Each structure stands twice: as structure tokens, then as C-alpha cells.
Coordinates of C-alpha atoms in Angstrom, one line a residue:
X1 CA 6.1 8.1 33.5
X2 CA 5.8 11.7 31.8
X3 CA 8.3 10.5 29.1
X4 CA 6.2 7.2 28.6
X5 CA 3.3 9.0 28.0
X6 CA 4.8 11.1 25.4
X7 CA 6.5 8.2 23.8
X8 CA 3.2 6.9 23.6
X9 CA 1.6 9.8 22.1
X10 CA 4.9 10.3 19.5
X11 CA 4.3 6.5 18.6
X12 CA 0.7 6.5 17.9
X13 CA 1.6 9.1 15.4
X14 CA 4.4 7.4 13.7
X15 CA 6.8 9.5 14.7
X16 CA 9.1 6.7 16.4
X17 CA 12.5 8.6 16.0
X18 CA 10.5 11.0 18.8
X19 CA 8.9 7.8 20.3
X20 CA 11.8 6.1 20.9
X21 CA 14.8 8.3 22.7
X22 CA 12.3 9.0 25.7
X23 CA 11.9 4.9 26.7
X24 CA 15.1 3.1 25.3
X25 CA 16.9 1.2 27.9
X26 CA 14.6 2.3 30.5
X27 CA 14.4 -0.5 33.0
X28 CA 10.3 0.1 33.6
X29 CA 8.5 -3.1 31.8
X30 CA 6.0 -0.7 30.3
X31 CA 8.7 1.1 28.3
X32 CA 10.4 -1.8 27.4
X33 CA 7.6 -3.3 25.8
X34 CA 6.9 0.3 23.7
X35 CA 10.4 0.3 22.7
X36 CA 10.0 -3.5 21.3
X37 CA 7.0 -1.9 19.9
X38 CA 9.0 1.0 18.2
X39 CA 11.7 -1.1 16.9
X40 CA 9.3 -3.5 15.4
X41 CA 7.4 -0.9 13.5
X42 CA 10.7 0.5 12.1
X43 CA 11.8 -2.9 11.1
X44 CA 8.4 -2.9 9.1
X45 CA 9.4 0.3 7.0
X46 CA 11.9 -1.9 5.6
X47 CA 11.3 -3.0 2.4
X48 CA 11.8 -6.7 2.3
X49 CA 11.8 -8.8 -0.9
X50 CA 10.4 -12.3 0.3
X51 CA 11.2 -14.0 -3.2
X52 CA 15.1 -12.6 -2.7
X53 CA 15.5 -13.8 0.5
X54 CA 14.3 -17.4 -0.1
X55 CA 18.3 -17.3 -1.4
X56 CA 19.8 -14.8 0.3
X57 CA 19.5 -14.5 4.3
X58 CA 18.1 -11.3 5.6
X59 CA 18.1 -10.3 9.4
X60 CA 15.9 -7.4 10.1
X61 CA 18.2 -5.6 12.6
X62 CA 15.3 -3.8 14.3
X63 CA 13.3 -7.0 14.3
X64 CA 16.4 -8.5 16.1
X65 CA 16.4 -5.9 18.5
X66 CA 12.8 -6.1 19.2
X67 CA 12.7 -9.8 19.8
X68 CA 16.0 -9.4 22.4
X69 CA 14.2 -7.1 24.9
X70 CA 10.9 -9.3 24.5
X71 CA 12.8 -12.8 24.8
X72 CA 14.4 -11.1 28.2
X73 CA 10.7 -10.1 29.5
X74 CA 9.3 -13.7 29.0
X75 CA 12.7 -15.5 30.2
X76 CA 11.6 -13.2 33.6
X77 CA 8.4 -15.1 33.4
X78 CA 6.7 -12.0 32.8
X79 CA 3.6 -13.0 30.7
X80 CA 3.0 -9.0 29.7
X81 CA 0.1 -7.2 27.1
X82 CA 1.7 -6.5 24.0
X83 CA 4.4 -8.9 24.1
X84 CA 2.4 -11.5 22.0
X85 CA 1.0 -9.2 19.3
X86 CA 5.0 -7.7 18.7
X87 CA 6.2 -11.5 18.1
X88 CA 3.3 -12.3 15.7
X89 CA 3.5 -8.9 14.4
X90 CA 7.3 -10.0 13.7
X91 CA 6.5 -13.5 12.5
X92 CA 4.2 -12.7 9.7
X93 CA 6.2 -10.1 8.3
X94 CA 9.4 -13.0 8.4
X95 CA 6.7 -15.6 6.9
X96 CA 6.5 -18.1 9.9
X97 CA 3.0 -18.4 9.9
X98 CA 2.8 -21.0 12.3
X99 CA 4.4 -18.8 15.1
X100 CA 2.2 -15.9 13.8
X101 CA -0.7 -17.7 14.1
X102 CA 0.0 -18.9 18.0
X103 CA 1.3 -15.5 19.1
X104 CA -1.7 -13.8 17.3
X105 CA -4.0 -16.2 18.8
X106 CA -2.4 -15.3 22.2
X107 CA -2.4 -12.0 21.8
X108 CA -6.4 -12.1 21.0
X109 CA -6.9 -14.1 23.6
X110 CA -5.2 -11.7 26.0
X111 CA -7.3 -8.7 24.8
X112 CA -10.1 -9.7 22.0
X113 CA -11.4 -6.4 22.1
X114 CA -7.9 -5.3 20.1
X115 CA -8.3 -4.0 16.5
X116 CA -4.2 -4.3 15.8
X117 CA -4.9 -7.9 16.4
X118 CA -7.9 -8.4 14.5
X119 CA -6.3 -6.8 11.3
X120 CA -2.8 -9.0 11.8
X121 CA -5.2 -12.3 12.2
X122 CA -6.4 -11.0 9.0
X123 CA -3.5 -11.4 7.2
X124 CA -3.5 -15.5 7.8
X125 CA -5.6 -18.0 6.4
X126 CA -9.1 -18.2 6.9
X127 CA -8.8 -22.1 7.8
X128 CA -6.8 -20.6 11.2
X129 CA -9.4 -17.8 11.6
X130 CA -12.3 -20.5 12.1
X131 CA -11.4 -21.3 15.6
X132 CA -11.9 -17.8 16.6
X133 CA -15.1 -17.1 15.3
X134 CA -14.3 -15.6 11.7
X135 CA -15.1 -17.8 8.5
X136 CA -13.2 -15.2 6.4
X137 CA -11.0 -12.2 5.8
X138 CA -13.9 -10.3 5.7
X139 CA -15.6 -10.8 9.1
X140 CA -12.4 -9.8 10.9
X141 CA -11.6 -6.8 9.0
X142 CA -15.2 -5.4 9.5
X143 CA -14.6 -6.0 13.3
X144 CA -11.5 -4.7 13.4
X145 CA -13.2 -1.4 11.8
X146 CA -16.4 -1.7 14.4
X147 CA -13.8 -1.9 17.1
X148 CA -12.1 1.1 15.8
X149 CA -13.8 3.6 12.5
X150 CA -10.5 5.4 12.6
X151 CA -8.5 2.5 12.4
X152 CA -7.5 4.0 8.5
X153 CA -5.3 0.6 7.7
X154 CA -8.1 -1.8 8.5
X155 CA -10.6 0.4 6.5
X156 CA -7.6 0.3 4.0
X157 CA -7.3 -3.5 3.9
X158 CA -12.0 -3.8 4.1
X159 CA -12.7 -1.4 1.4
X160 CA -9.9 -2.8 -1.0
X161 CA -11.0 -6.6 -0.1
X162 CA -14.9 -5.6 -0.6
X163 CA -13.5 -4.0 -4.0
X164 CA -11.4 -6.4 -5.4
X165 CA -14.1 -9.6 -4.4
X166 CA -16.8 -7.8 -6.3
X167 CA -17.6 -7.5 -10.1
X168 CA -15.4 -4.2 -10.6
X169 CA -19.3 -2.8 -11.8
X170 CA -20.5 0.4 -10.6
X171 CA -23.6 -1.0 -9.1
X172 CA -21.8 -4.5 -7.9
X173 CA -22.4 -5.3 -3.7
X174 CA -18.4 -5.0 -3.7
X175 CA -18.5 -1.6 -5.3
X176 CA -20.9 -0.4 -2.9
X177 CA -19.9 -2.1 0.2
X178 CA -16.3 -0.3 -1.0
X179 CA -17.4 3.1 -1.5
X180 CA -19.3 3.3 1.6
X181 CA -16.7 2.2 3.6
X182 CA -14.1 4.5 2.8
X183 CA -17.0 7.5 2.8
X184 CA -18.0 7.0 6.1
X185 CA -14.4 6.8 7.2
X186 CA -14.2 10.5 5.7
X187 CA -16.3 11.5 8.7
X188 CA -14.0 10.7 11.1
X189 CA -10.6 12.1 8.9
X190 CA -10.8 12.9 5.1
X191 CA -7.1 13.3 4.9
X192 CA -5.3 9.9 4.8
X193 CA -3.3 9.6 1.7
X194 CA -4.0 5.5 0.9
X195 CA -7.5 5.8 1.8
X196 CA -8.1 8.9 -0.5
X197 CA -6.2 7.2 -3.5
X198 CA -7.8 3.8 -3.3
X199 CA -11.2 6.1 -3.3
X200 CA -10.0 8.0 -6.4
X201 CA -8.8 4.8 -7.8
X202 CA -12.5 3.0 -7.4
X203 CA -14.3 5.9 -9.0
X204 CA -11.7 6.1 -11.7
X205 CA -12.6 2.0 -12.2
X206 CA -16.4 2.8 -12.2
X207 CA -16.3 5.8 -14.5
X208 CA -16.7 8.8 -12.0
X209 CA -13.9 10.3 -13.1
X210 CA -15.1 14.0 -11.8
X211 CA -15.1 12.5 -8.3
X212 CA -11.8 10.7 -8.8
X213 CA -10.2 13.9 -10.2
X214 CA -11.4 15.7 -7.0
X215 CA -9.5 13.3 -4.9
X216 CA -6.5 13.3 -6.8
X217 CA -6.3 17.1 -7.2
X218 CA -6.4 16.8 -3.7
X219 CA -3.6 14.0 -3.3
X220 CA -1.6 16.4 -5.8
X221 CA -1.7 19.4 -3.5
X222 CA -0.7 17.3 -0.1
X223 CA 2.1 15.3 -2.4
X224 CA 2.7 17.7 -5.1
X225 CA 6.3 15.6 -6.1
X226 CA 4.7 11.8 -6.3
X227 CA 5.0 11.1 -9.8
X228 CA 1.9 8.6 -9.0
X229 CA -0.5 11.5 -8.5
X230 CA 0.6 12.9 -12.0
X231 CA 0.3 9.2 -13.3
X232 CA -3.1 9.2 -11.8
X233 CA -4.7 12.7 -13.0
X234 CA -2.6 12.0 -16.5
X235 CA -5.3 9.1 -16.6
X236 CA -8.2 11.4 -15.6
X237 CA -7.6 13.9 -18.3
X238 CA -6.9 10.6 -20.8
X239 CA -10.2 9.3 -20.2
X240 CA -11.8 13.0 -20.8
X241 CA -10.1 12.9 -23.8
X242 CA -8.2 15.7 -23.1
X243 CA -4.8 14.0 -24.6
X244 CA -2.6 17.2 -24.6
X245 CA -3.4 17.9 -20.8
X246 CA -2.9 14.2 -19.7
X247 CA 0.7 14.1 -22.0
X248 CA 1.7 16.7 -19.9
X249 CA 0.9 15.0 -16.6
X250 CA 2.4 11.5 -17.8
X251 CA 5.7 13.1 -18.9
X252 CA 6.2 15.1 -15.6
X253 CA 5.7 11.8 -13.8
X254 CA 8.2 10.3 -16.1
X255 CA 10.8 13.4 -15.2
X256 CA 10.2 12.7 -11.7
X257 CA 11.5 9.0 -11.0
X258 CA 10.7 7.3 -14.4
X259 CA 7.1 6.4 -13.2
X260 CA 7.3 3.5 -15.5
X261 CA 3.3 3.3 -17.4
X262 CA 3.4 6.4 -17.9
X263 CA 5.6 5.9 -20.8
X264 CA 3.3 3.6 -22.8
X265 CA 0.4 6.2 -22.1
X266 CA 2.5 9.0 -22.9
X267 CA 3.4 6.7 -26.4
X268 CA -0.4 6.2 -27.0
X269 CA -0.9 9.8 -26.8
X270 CA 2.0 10.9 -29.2
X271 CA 0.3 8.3 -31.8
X272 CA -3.0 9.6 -30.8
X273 CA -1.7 12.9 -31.6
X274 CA 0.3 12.2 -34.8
X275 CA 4.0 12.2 -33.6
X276 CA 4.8 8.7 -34.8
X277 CA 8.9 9.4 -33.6
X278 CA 7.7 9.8 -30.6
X279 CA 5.0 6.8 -30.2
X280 CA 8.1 4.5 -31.3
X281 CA 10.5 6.0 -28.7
X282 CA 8.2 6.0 -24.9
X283 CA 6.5 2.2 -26.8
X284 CA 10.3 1.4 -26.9
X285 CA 11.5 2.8 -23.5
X286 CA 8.4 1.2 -22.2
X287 CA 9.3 -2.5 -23.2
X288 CA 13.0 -1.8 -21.5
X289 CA 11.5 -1.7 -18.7
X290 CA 9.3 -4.6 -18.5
X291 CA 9.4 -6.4 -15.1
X292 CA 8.3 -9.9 -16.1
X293 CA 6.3 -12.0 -18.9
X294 CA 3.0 -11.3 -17.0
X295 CA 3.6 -7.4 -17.7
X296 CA 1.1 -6.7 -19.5
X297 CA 1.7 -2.9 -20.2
X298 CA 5.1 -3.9 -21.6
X299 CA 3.3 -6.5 -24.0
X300 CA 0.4 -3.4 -25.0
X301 CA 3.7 -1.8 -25.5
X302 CA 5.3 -4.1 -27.9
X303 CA 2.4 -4.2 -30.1
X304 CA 2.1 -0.2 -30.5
X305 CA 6.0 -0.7 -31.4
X306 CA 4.1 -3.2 -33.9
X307 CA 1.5 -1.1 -35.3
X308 CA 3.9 2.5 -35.3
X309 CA 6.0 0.5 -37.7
X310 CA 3.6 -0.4 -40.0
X311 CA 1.9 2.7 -40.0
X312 CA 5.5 4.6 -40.9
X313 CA 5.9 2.1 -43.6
X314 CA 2.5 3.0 -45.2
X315 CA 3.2 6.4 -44.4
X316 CA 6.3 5.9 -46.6
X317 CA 4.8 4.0 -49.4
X318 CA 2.3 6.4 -50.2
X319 CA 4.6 9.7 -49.8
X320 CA 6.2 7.8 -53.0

């Protein structure tokens, strides 16, 4: 049982490659069901492209081994906690909503006072949140939160719904309701990396950029190689106007994996700054990249190409 305690203790903090060595093939029902658990959260760090595999089949091989130890504990008519939120857990992530929906409901039904469950109900529609109670996203997200403040992905998933259903305005209910959210979370633990940058991202939205540029500086110092944060503070020193500090910002994110709008900002700068070459060439490599018709940075992109070239033509008539 010492071993099952530490594999709970590794699990809760993600560390499953620790988690999972002290309960595999242990016969004890209780580790089975945390190494279901285990495999099941591995199989959700893989990145799964739901469009793509409308054409191509995809197994999950730690989904598959997940659902083997959990199909062997129900065909022992063993109706055990946790084995209903792992197979809805499962199901949502595969898109069955339908089994999602009935394991999920089982699982709340087994223990309603559950926050994991609350935030995976969440993630279904609100018509099959009615018959619990909930008449939308919302409602369930703010009890998953009440059930547990440090819960950071259902303060995640309330914050960015309150956000994103408001009017985007600094004074807007959504706004608020955001921002106070994620602040009162920072009581609790002021360090989790989505939390901080949704934060940053909010002020940045709203105009308080010296509070974003706070929580990005502080992002930069705990992920000092994410070409994201030096996307993000390239756009805090853009907005203060402070063009040659933010161009330097947007090209390291560009030398780090190609972080790919950085290249029209760093394009806009170069024109901003007079290097018309150099506009034409990050507006070009910009539109090489564009991911689909609705991308509309690769579109902005297109029209500086647009505007360079008629600049350097003018430029060209009048040097004549």
C-alpha cells in the first residue's frame, strides 16, 4: 500500500512515468484502477488531429491499454470509483459523446462532489448538462472551481469562458468576472504557466500592457526557450512603440521554431522602420506559411506584400 500511496502522490503531480512502475500489474483493484488512470492521462498528451482521423484510423495505444484493465474489472462485476470517470474521460477525447455523456453521468452520480467530473461534463453540451442541474458551461465550471480553487484547469477553462463570452472591453462583466478569477486563484498558487499567460493575454487585450509585461517577464524567466513568450513580450514592446526592442523579440522567436506571426510583425516593423527588403521578405515568408483561407495574418500579410511594392515603385519613380 506504501507504493500505492506514492503512485498516487507521483500522479497527482503529473509525473506518471514515476506514477506508474510502482502499481503496474499489481493484482490490488485500487492500483489497477490508478494505473488505468495513468495510462489514460498519457494517452491524453497525445496530440490527436480529429479532422485526420475522420480518414485515417487512429488507436490510442495507452487508451487501449486503459480500457483492457477497466473492461476486466467490470467483466468481475466489480462496479468500482473511478472506473466511470476513466471511460468518459476516454470517450470524449475519441468523440463518442454519447458514451461520454453516460459514463460521465455515472461517474457524477457515483461521487457529485468530484471536480474532475464536473470539468469533463463541461466539455458536453449544455442540452445533456440540464438533467443534472446545470443550464450551461458556466454553472459547472464555477462548481467545479467551488469544489476545488486549486483546481488550475477548471479556473483555466472559467476564466477563458467568462473572457471569451463577454465584450472583450475592459470594464465588460466577462472582463471582470475573468480577471478576478484567475487573481484570486493566485492566492492559492501564482505559478501555473496557462493560467499566468491567459492573464497576461487579457490585460494585453484590455490595454494593461504594464501588467501583462509583468506576467510575461515572468513566463520568460520559468520558459526562457518558448518562442511564445518572446512572441508575446515582442507584442508588449510593439504596442509601447518600442519597435527596435519588440523586432528583436519577434526574430528570436522566429530563430527558435519559426513561431510563425511573428514574421508578419517582424515585417511591419522592418516597414515601420524603413527596411522595405526586409518588410517584402518576413510579409513573403509569412504568406508561405498560411494555414488555411481563414488565416487572417497571412491575408494582413499579403496586403503589406501589396503596399511594400508600391511603395518601392514610388520610391523608384521619384529617385529618377
Amino acid at each position: 500500500m506504501d507504493n500505492y500511496i506514492k503512485a498516487k502522490a507521483y500522479f497527482s503531480l503529473e509525473q506518471y512515468d514515476k506514477s506508474l512502475p510502482l502499481v503496474e500489474n499489481k493484482e490490488d483493484i485500487n492500483c489497477k484502477v490508478l494505473t488505468a488512470a495513468i495510462y489514460m492521462q498519457k494517452g491524453l498528451l497525445i496530440q490527436f488531429d480529429r479532422v485526420k482521423h475522420q480518414f485515417v484510423k487512429f488507436e490510442n495505444p495507452e487508451f487501449k491499454k486503459s480500457k483492457k484493465i477497466l473492461n476486466e474489472i467490470i467483466t468481475e462485476n466489480k462496479d468500482w470509483p473511478g472506473v466511470a470517470y476513466i471511460l468518459g474521460r476516454i470517450a470524449l477525447r475519441e468523440g463518442e459523446f454519447g458514451k461520454a455523456d453516460t459514463y460521465l453521468k455515472k461517474a457524477f452520480i457515483d461521487d457529485p462532489a468530484d471536480c474532475r467530473v464536473h470539468l469533463a461534463l463541461s466539455y458536453l453540451l449544455t442540452e445533456r448538462l440540464l438533467p443534472l442541474g446545470y443550464h450551461n458551461r458556466v454553472e459547472i465550471l464555477n462548481r467545479a472551481v467551488s469544489l476545488d480553487p486549486g483546481f488550475s484547469t477548471a479556473v483555466y477553462e472559467l476564466a477563458k469562458e467568462y473572457f471569451e463570452s463577454g465584450t472583450g472591453t475592459p470594464t465588460g462583466t466577462g472582463t471582470t468576472l475573468a480577471i478576478n478569477t484567475m487573481e484570486k486563484f493566485f492566492k492559492i498558487k501564482n505559478d501555473e504557466p496557462r493560467i499566468l499567460a491567459l492573464l497576461a493575454s487579457v490585460y494585453l487585450r484590455i490595454s494593461r500592457i504594464d501588467d501583462a509585461h509583468k506576467l510575461f517577464d515572468k513566463l520568460m524567466e520559468m520558459f526562457p526557450n518558448d518562442s511564445d513568450n518572446y512572441y508575446n513580450l515582442g507584442i508588449v514592446y510593439f504596442q509601447k512603440k518600442e519597435f527596435a526592442k519588440a523586432l528583436d523579440y519577434f526574430l528570436k522567436a522566429i530563430d527558435i521554431d519559426e513561431n510563425i506571426d511573428s514574421y508578419l510583425y517582424a515585417a511591419v516593423i522592418f516597414r515601420e522602420l524603413g527596411d522595405k527588403e526586409n518588410a517584402l521578405k518576413y510579409f513573403r515568408e509569412r504568406v508561405k506559411r498560411m494555414t488555411g483561407e481563414d488565416d487572417q495574418y497571412a491575408r494582413e500579410a499579403m496586403q503589406g506584400i501589396r503596399t511594400v511594392l508600391e511603395e518601392m515603385k514610388s520610391d523608384s519613380i521619384h529617385a529618377n
